[in-house]
């Protein structure tokens, strides 16, 4: 019979990252973990109370075929758990127990919830009638997972359950994972909202951005304002600046005053201003303290009421971490560490100084054209000397140590990693890529060909899935979510695929676009389209070979040493009659560059003849379309005026074969990044309605006839 430490180990395995057991009464007897037959099948379940992100939860674990699974999660009504009690149900089953949870709403008030198992779900009872009149509430908040469905014109997001069944049909432009509060952020027509587990809108799509909920609060951007909202969408506070996540019942916020100067202060969960905006910058609270920078450039540590705990007379001061703060004596110079009183504990000597975590800090020393990283203790002594490409704290007393993936590559290039511990012991060879943090004893890794889980010794876990391709895996409730070669996949713990992403579309009874993959090595992954259904064999071959070539799906070798990565994908943007529009997207990143470079090629193909249309094919001969379209685009730029992001000196009109794509009603002309605007502008695009250029369109041509559907 499970008890004591065995119960603790099972409960700990299922805790969300960063969660802790709820320290309720009789702590030494592990009363935050109990056993009882919740579902009445004669076998005991495990009931675990825990705190996560300052909110209380209770989860129920069930043993199915000698494996434990989380079958329900209950979000608390308050800030802590007072007690968990199991009592005999009013039903006739002898072994079945009902679950009574008392939540601490405040220091004097308790809220009681009663739950019973019926028809395969956990239901909440109305407390006043105890075991009669039932209010059914689905208690499991981790049973829906986002998926992508490809269609003509783009992608829609929906949600599946643990078995892979679609629960919320694909209907959103984007869908984030459900959070612990049972809510998910979605977007429709570039506006963000929030849905519940049934797909009902809690907050209708109305914001340009909604952040993750923290302590029951989230940030929502609306025009020039940022708002603090609760889980029902109520607006608690607004500012013309920013709001950071709520931590320890405090959120840093900023205003922009009449002199266009940013000032920071703090609000509480109810939106009350507890510390007025008066700082140049204000960090989040950690252990009841926060670092602020005054308008005169000085730094201080304050408490939650704004009282100054200590002054820190330095040019720069970092976060509190574990009580040692990185600092600079002068801007642009090296870093050291001070204590909470400002006393220098570790003299300045580092070019990079990260926050302490688990009594260790990652530091970097600049050498030649890059940085070499090491690990120090709280006295500044090197546990690991600075000789690695990078070091990352993976949690649970484990670190990743990186060296160049290839001997001739510079220090800032791609790295391969070994697993080590915080005492400086190296546990594995340098064989891993894309390591994730440890969570309950497991991390995800890949070897350049396969992705899998490793244990704390750095060894692959044979009883968990191994997936072909490169990426990461993560436990998501009872199943495993993977991002492998830029594709989403869900598996059960035995490795059976529950759902996987595939960009294949049936256009009509004849034509289909089939996804093909070209991934010769871990640096180069391309998904390109293959057209199925073209009757003429030679035409089919020529069209598909050209699409593969345009997608850059060739001429890369398995063992080729590369100084960059490349990812390519596509979407079907248009289809009517025999005309298909395909958008081929790519993204190249050179190691060490400030940013990557996107590419976009839009092509339009007659699936009957195999012809690839260019811009000029849309217009009459001698129509002077280049000059006409160039002027129309210039007029659009000038209409925007000084707020336009276009470099007018760089805009010299369009080329005869200018990049474009079409929709039912308009021609869209676009330019590459840096061509006529800065990188941040992306692909500047200008829409020209067909009705405004009908006098120059070749209405008898095949291109136009297919657009119109004649």
XYZ file of C-alpha atoms in Angstrom, residues 145-613:
469
model
C -4.760 20.733 -26.600
C -4.357 23.162 -29.547
C -4.167 21.846 -33.110
C -3.733 23.411 -36.562
C -5.980 22.693 -39.546
C -4.769 23.794 -42.977
C -7.207 25.179 -45.502
C -7.197 27.403 -48.580
C -6.133 30.823 -47.399
C -4.232 29.813 -44.281
C -4.508 27.942 -40.986
C -7.252 27.608 -38.379
C -6.700 26.497 -34.786
C -8.929 24.279 -32.672
C -8.596 21.876 -29.724
C -8.565 18.116 -29.171
C -8.923 16.031 -26.025
C -6.481 13.416 -24.745
C -7.807 10.828 -27.174
C -7.321 13.039 -30.237
C -11.018 13.792 -30.702
C -11.818 17.340 -31.812
C -13.684 19.079 -28.979
C -13.505 22.680 -30.213
C -13.484 22.713 -34.045
C -10.760 24.707 -35.846
C -12.093 28.252 -36.095
C -9.436 30.589 -34.701
C -6.542 32.315 -36.443
C -4.394 31.279 -33.477
C -4.979 29.319 -30.288
C -2.695 29.160 -27.256
C -2.638 26.181 -24.852
C -5.176 26.160 -22.033
C -3.812 27.580 -18.811
C -4.271 26.169 -15.301
C -7.353 28.342 -14.835
C -9.123 26.527 -17.675
C -8.857 29.483 -20.071
C -7.066 29.858 -23.411
C -6.138 32.968 -25.378
C -7.231 32.899 -29.034
C -7.233 35.370 -31.919
C -9.745 36.086 -34.695
C -9.122 38.684 -37.390
C -5.999 39.877 -35.551
C -7.982 40.503 -32.341
C -7.417 38.489 -29.169
C -9.989 37.027 -26.808
C -10.328 34.240 -24.220
C -12.344 31.000 -24.338
C -13.246 28.382 -21.745
C -13.049 24.593 -22.047
C -16.340 24.460 -23.923
C -15.179 27.001 -26.501
C -17.451 29.744 -25.150
C -16.073 33.267 -25.157
C -15.163 34.515 -21.702
C -13.685 37.582 -23.406
C -14.743 38.223 -26.996
C -11.957 38.996 -29.521
C -11.398 42.716 -28.964
C -7.777 43.269 -27.927
C -4.597 43.574 -29.973
C -2.830 41.416 -27.355
C -3.659 39.415 -24.222
C -0.862 38.047 -22.037
C -0.766 34.941 -19.864
C -2.811 34.974 -16.667
C -0.778 35.266 -13.477
C -2.461 35.288 -10.067
C -5.786 35.569 -11.874
C -4.775 38.673 -13.818
C -3.597 39.326 -17.372
C -2.463 42.261 -19.498
C -4.603 43.263 -22.486
C -3.616 45.829 -25.092
C -6.368 48.029 -26.562
C -5.234 50.759 -28.936
C -2.915 53.044 -27.005
C -3.880 51.582 -23.632
C -2.797 48.553 -21.628
C -5.394 47.123 -19.282
C -5.288 44.798 -16.287
C -8.135 42.295 -16.632
C -9.412 39.467 -14.450
C -10.490 35.998 -15.573
C -13.962 37.277 -16.517
C -12.628 40.144 -18.628
C -13.418 42.866 -16.106
C -11.116 45.865 -16.523
C -9.424 46.671 -13.226
C -6.834 49.234 -14.344
C -5.730 51.071 -17.498
C -2.580 52.950 -18.465
C -1.034 54.463 -21.579
C 2.164 52.561 -20.801
C 2.782 48.885 -20.015
C 1.792 46.421 -17.295
C 4.062 43.526 -16.272
C 2.755 40.163 -14.945
C 1.208 40.073 -11.474
C 3.662 38.532 -8.979
C 3.250 38.544 -5.188
C 0.075 40.679 -5.538
C 2.072 43.381 -7.286
C 2.479 44.282 -10.929
C 4.860 46.897 -12.228
C 3.200 49.373 -14.568
C 4.293 52.455 -16.483
C 2.763 55.721 -17.665
C 3.916 58.076 -20.396
C 3.631 61.658 -19.128
C 3.151 64.909 -21.049
C 6.908 65.214 -21.577
C 6.877 61.735 -23.172
C 8.830 60.377 -20.205
C 8.186 56.845 -18.931
C 7.577 56.430 -15.209
C 6.984 53.154 -13.352
C 4.968 52.247 -10.273
C 3.015 49.260 -8.890
C -0.609 48.111 -8.690
C -2.208 45.254 -6.740
C -4.583 42.511 -7.972
C -7.604 44.819 -7.635
C -5.990 47.480 -9.802
C -5.260 49.831 -6.932
C -2.141 51.963 -7.314
C -0.090 51.028 -4.244
C 3.130 52.756 -5.341
C 2.615 55.767 -7.663
C 4.647 55.967 -10.902
C 7.913 57.607 -9.892
C 10.712 55.356 -11.158
C 12.629 55.155 -14.412
C 12.204 51.377 -14.241
C 10.715 48.936 -11.725
C 11.385 45.188 -11.655
C 8.924 42.553 -10.464
C 8.815 41.665 -6.775
C 10.781 38.674 -5.528
C 10.336 37.538 -1.931
C 8.606 40.806 -1.074
C 11.367 42.993 -2.548
C 11.976 44.687 -5.875
C 14.796 46.639 -7.527
C 13.826 50.064 -8.862
C 15.762 52.682 -10.780
C 15.024 56.269 -9.763
C 14.646 59.087 -12.273
C 18.123 60.343 -11.316
C 19.658 56.987 -12.277
C 20.156 55.667 -8.740
C 18.966 52.201 -7.706
C 17.145 51.027 -4.585
C 15.510 47.942 -3.156
C 11.967 48.605 -1.943
C 9.320 46.626 -0.074
C 5.735 46.076 -1.283
C 4.597 49.396 0.154
C 7.355 51.368 -1.546
C 9.552 51.797 1.529
C 13.260 51.861 0.696
C 15.121 48.902 2.162
C 18.539 49.911 0.837
C 20.175 52.324 -1.610
C 22.491 50.847 -4.259
C 24.896 53.454 -5.589
C 25.915 51.798 -8.840
C 25.502 52.439 -12.573
C 23.491 49.236 -13.069
C 21.826 46.716 -10.742
C 20.173 43.462 -11.829
C 17.415 41.349 -10.314
C 17.335 40.121 -6.718
C 17.526 36.414 -7.533
C 18.811 34.611 -4.451
C 20.039 37.719 -2.685
C 23.075 38.460 -4.856
C 22.528 41.094 -7.540
C 24.671 41.662 -10.603
C 26.015 45.216 -10.871
C 28.268 47.566 -12.833
C 30.277 50.344 -11.270
C 30.187 52.234 -14.580
C 28.223 51.706 -17.794
C 29.943 49.483 -20.325
C 32.343 48.009 -17.775
C 32.438 44.537 -16.278
C 29.953 42.963 -13.860
C 30.214 41.690 -10.313
C 27.726 40.857 -7.548
C 26.504 42.753 -4.475
C 24.279 41.739 -1.559
C 20.955 43.343 -0.594
C 22.748 46.095 1.306
C 24.938 47.001 -1.652
C 28.103 45.414 -0.281
C 30.384 43.998 -2.978
C 30.543 40.233 -2.529
C 32.088 39.269 -5.893
C 34.266 42.001 -7.481
C 33.638 43.127 -11.065
C 35.338 40.757 -13.525
C 32.653 39.327 -15.854
C 31.374 40.464 -19.237
C 28.094 38.579 -18.679
C 26.558 37.905 -15.264
C 23.230 36.063 -14.993
C 21.082 35.820 -11.863
C 21.889 33.219 -9.221
C 19.751 30.100 -9.294
C 20.266 27.159 -6.950
C 23.300 28.979 -5.471
C 25.033 29.099 -8.858
C 25.308 31.770 -11.554
C 26.302 31.523 -15.209
C 28.946 34.089 -16.156
C 30.716 34.911 -19.395
C 34.141 36.265 -20.368
C 34.664 37.847 -23.789
C 37.427 36.169 -25.753
C 38.230 36.951 -29.377
C 34.896 37.345 -31.214
C 32.655 35.568 -28.731
C 32.046 34.680 -25.105
C 33.224 31.742 -23.036
C 30.877 30.729 -20.226
C 31.515 29.357 -16.766
C 29.672 28.689 -13.507
C 30.416 30.323 -10.149
C 29.260 29.777 -6.569
C 28.067 32.502 -4.180
C 31.633 33.360 -3.185
C 32.614 33.970 -6.814
C 34.697 30.809 -7.051
C 34.559 28.998 -10.372
C 32.762 25.678 -10.160
C 33.278 25.416 -13.923
C 35.901 27.613 -15.565
C 34.801 29.802 -18.534
C 35.564 27.567 -21.505
C 32.160 26.691 -22.985
C 30.047 28.134 -25.792
C 27.213 28.434 -23.331
C 26.014 27.058 -20.000
C 22.357 26.829 -19.078
C 20.804 25.910 -15.747
C 18.260 23.188 -16.514
C 16.884 22.982 -12.978
C 16.871 20.022 -10.589
C 20.658 20.324 -10.043
C 21.465 19.874 -13.731
C 23.136 22.101 -16.311
C 23.822 21.978 -20.048
C 27.394 22.686 -21.205
C 27.887 23.629 -24.858
C 30.862 23.293 -27.194
C 31.016 24.059 -30.948
C 29.054 21.507 -32.943
C 31.958 21.437 -35.407
C 35.610 21.987 -34.549
C 36.208 24.641 -37.197
C 33.155 26.746 -36.292
C 33.627 29.961 -34.257
C 32.566 30.036 -30.620
C 29.249 31.727 -31.370
C 28.116 29.104 -33.859
C 25.884 26.103 -33.266
C 26.552 24.118 -30.095
C 26.180 20.558 -28.903
C 25.682 19.881 -25.224
C 26.634 17.612 -22.364
C 24.707 17.209 -19.108
C 26.458 18.240 -15.915
C 25.555 19.010 -12.316
C 25.936 22.133 -10.198
C 29.085 20.746 -8.589
C 30.881 20.745 -11.924
C 30.638 17.042 -12.713
C 30.087 16.214 -16.386
C 27.703 13.280 -16.676
C 27.549 12.695 -20.455
C 29.464 13.290 -23.648
C 28.665 16.314 -25.819
C 25.913 14.625 -27.801
C 22.680 16.576 -27.325
C 20.831 19.439 -29.006
C 17.713 21.441 -28.079
C 17.715 20.551 -24.396
C 14.721 21.610 -22.311
C 14.628 22.252 -18.575
C 14.184 19.274 -16.274
C 10.661 18.668 -15.020
C 10.084 15.970 -12.396
C 13.261 14.140 -13.360
C 13.008 14.332 -17.151
C 14.244 16.657 -19.891
C 13.803 16.533 -23.647
C 16.799 16.271 -25.995
C 17.705 15.192 -29.501
C 20.825 13.796 -31.141
C 20.369 15.449 -34.534
C 18.146 12.665 -35.837
C 15.753 11.646 -33.043
C 14.022 13.419 -30.147
C 13.496 11.699 -26.774
C 13.485 12.081 -22.988
C 16.583 11.813 -20.800
C 16.798 11.263 -17.044
C 18.941 13.137 -14.517
C 21.921 10.963 -15.400
C 21.598 12.172 -18.997
C 20.573 8.753 -20.308
C 17.731 8.217 -22.757
C 14.564 6.904 -21.085
C 13.692 3.764 -23.019
C 10.119 3.437 -21.722
C 9.099 6.841 -23.114
C 8.595 7.718 -26.810
C 11.397 8.348 -29.302
C 10.357 10.478 -32.286
C 12.203 10.763 -35.588
C 13.268 14.356 -36.240
C 14.610 17.251 -34.196
C 12.750 19.345 -31.666
C 11.363 18.899 -28.171
C 8.849 16.856 -26.202
C 6.922 17.869 -23.099
C 4.442 16.155 -20.797
C 0.990 17.718 -21.092
C -1.255 15.996 -18.592
C -1.684 12.352 -19.565
C -0.162 12.772 -23.032
C 3.006 14.137 -24.623
C 3.185 17.193 -26.848
C 5.979 17.471 -29.383
C 7.316 20.172 -31.654
C 9.317 18.106 -34.123
C 10.869 19.640 -37.236
C 8.494 22.611 -36.878
C 5.424 20.368 -36.774
C 3.042 19.745 -33.877
C 2.456 16.175 -32.695
C 0.677 14.527 -29.738
C 1.471 11.031 -28.459
C 0.476 8.814 -25.591
C 3.169 7.635 -23.187
C 3.671 4.438 -25.165
C 4.500 6.437 -28.285
C 1.231 6.006 -30.181
C 0.450 9.070 -32.301
C -2.794 10.700 -31.157
C -2.671 13.584 -33.641
C -0.079 15.115 -35.945
C 0.087 18.249 -38.087
C 0.090 17.867 -41.872
C -0.292 20.573 -44.522
C -2.230 18.552 -47.109
C -5.448 19.863 -48.679
C -8.029 18.274 -50.963
C -8.859 21.105 -53.401
C -11.691 19.351 -55.235
C -12.497 15.897 -56.540
C -9.504 16.011 -58.902
C -6.744 18.040 -57.290
C -4.953 17.625 -53.983
C -1.942 19.385 -52.475
C 0.239 16.861 -50.647
C 2.883 17.894 -48.117
C 6.430 16.695 -48.817
C 9.379 17.017 -46.482
C 13.042 17.629 -47.250
C 15.284 17.469 -44.171
C 18.809 16.325 -45.068
C 20.207 17.461 -41.697
C 19.172 19.238 -38.507
C 19.961 22.668 -39.944
C 17.751 22.401 -42.985
C 14.042 21.545 -42.908
C 11.640 22.272 -45.750
C 8.010 21.389 -46.370
C 7.055 21.837 -50.002
C 3.853 21.157 -51.973
C 3.255 18.378 -54.446
C 0.206 18.672 -56.703
C -1.753 15.435 -57.071
C -4.316 15.040 -59.865
C -2.695 16.703 -62.893
C -3.725 14.389 -65.715
C -0.792 14.867 -68.063
C 2.195 13.002 -66.577
C 4.855 15.287 -68.075
C 3.018 18.422 -66.898
C 2.627 16.954 -63.397
C 6.338 16.154 -63.203
C 7.446 19.564 -64.471
C 5.121 21.476 -62.120
C 6.178 19.533 -59.032
C 9.887 19.631 -59.843
C 9.687 23.394 -60.255
C 7.796 23.791 -56.958
C 10.433 21.728 -55.158
C 13.212 23.820 -56.675
C 11.466 27.115 -55.843
C 11.112 25.825 -52.264
C 14.887 25.163 -52.103
C 14.193 21.493 -51.508
C 17.424 20.118 -53.012
C 21.244 20.170 -53.105
C 21.898 19.970 -49.331
C 23.906 17.046 -47.969
C 23.458 15.090 -44.765
C 26.961 15.688 -43.410
C 27.315 19.238 -44.732
C 28.764 21.676 -42.180
C 26.555 24.752 -42.260
C 26.916 28.214 -40.746
C 23.157 28.840 -40.836
C 19.754 27.211 -40.497
C 16.919 27.266 -42.999
C 13.236 26.482 -42.566
C 10.739 26.469 -45.423
C 6.986 25.989 -45.529
C 4.005 26.880 -47.708
C 0.303 27.641 -47.741
C -2.359 27.463 -50.419
C -3.543 31.057 -50.761
C -6.017 30.728 -53.649
C -7.872 28.107 -55.671
C -10.533 28.528 -58.342
C -11.162 26.481 -61.469
C -7.703 25.352 -62.634
C -5.841 28.202 -60.917
C -3.941 27.668 -57.664
C -2.009 30.273 -55.712
C 0.772 28.991 -53.435
C 2.871 31.012 -50.996
C 6.349 29.579 -50.390
C 7.867 30.929 -47.179
C 11.413 30.576 -45.923
C 13.492 31.757 -42.995
C 17.278 31.692 -42.938
C 19.369 32.427 -39.852
C 23.148 32.750 -39.990
C 24.785 31.870 -36.662
C 25.789 35.039 -34.837
C 23.576 37.357 -36.902
C 21.349 39.959 -35.264
C 18.304 38.352 -36.829
C 17.270 35.942 -39.547
C 16.032 36.792 -43.022
C 12.550 35.780 -44.216
C 11.688 35.087 -47.845
C 8.335 34.839 -49.603
C 7.582 33.621 -53.114
C 3.989 33.694 -54.328
C 3.315 31.676 -57.435
C 0.156 31.097 -59.482
C -0.198 27.941 -61.584
C -2.661 26.749 -64.182
C -3.107 23.104 -63.194
C -4.454 22.197 -66.612
C -1.548 23.586 -68.677
C 1.209 23.735 -66.051
C 1.854 27.430 -66.773
C 3.357 29.559 -63.979
C 1.912 33.051 -64.357
